[in-house]
XYZ file of C-alpha atoms in Angstrom:
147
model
C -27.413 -28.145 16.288
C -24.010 -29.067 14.398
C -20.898 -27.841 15.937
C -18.134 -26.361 14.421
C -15.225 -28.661 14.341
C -11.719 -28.140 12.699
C -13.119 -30.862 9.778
C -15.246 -28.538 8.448
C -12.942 -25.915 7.349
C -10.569 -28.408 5.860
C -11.259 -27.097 2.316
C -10.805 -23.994 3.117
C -7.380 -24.861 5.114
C -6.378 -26.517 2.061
C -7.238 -23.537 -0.547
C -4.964 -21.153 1.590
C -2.367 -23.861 1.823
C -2.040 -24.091 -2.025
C -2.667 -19.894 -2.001
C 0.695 -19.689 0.325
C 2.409 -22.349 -1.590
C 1.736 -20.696 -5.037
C 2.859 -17.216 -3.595
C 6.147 -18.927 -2.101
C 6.687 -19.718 -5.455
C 6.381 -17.023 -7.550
C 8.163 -15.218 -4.719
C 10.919 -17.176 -5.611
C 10.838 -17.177 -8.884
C 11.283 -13.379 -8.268
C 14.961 -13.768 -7.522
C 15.596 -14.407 -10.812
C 14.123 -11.644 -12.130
C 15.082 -8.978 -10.306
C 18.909 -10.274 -10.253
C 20.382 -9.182 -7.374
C 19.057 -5.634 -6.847
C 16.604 -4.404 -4.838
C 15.308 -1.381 -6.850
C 14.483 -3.868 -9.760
C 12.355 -5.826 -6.823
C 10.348 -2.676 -5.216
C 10.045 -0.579 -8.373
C 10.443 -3.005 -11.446
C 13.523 -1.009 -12.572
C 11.450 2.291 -13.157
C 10.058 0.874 -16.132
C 6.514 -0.120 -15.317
C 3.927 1.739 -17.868
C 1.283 3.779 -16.117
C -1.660 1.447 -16.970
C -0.183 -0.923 -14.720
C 1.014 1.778 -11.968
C -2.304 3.938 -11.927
C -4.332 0.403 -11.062
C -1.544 -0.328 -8.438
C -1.724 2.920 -6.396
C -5.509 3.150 -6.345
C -4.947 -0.548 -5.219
C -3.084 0.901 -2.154
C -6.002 3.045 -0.806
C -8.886 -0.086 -1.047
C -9.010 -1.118 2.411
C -11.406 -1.706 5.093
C -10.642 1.495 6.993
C -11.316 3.717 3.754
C -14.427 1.658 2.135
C -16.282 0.611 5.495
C -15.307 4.271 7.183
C -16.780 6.089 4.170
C -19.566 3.658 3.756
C -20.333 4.815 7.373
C -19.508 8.242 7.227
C -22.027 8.997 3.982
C -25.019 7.066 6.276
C -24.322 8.208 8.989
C -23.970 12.207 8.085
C -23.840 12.999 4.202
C -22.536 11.348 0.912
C -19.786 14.625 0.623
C -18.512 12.998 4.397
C -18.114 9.737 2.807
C -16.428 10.985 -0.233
C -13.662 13.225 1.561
C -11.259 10.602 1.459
C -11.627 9.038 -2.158
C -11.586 12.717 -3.617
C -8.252 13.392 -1.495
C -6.460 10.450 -1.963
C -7.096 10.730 -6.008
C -5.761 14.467 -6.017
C -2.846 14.024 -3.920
C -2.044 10.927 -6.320
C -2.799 13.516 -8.783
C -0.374 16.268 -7.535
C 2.002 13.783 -6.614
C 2.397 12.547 -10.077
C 2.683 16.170 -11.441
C 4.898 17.652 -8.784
C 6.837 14.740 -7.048
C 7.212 11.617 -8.750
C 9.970 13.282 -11.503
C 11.655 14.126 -8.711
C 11.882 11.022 -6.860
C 12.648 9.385 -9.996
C 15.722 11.223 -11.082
C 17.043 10.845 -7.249
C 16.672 7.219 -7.572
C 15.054 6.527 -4.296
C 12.593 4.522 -2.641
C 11.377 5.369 0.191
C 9.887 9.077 1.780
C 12.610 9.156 4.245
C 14.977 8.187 1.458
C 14.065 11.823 -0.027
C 14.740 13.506 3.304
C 18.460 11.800 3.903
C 18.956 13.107 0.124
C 18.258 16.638 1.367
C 18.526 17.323 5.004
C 20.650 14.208 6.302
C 20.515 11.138 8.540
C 19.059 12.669 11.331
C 16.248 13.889 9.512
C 15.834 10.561 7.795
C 15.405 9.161 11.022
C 12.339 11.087 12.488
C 10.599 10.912 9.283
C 11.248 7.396 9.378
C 9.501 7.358 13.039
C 6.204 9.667 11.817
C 5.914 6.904 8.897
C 5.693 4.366 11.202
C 3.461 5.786 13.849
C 1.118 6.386 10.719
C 1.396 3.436 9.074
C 0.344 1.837 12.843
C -2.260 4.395 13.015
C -3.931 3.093 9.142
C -3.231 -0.484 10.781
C -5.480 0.229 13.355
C -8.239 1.904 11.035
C -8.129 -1.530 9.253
C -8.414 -3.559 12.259
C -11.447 -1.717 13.253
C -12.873 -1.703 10.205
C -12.732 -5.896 9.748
């Protein structure tokens, strides 16, 4: 019986070494794209064309907690358990894109809480900031579980 010693993972230390190097690159090659402004960074000026943003949000929603927990959920019970949150997530993408997205992108903002300081002030900005964090630690956790 071999054991495991740090020596053989070394390839493998060395193909995220020259992953994290690459992406500290082009990260920095980034500043001189986006010169100087933060909107050009998050949202590539509002100018992307929707083949490239329609791949990008369904991107969003391919994690562990939705493929693993739906995997589980249409064994477990019934495929229309499993495919709750795939059909969901595609029509509020859907009805966000009809409804919302003008919106947002006429107010020139980039963030949900963003939209709420627009309308109902700093205070409100605040709490929703708070609920988006308590989610975004409660999807966290749904990925940690599902790993």
């Amino acid at each position: 019986s071999h054991r495991y010693s740090f020596l053989d993972s070394k390839g493998y230390g060395i193909a995220v070494a020259v992953f994290a190097g690459i992406s500290c690159l082009i990260g920095l090659a980034t500043i001189f794209f986006v010169k100087g402004k933060a909107e050009n960074f998050f949202v590539a000026g509002r100018s992307l064309p929707l083949w490239i943003v329609v791949p990008t949000l369904a991107a969003q929603s391919l994690d562990s907690n939705a493929l693993l927990g739906n995997v589980d959920l249409g064994y477990k019970f019934h495929f229309w358990d499993g495919a709750v949150l795939p059909l969901g997530l595609g029509l509020s993408l859907v009805l966000n894109g009809i409804f919302l997205a003008r919106h947002v992108n006429n107010d020139e903002v980039l963030t949900l809480p963003d939209i709420y300081a627009k309308r109902y002030g700093k205070v409100v900005e605040i709490l929703i900031s708070c609920i988006c964090i308590t989610s975004f630690l409660f999807l966290l956790a749904g990925n940690l579980v599902g790993t």
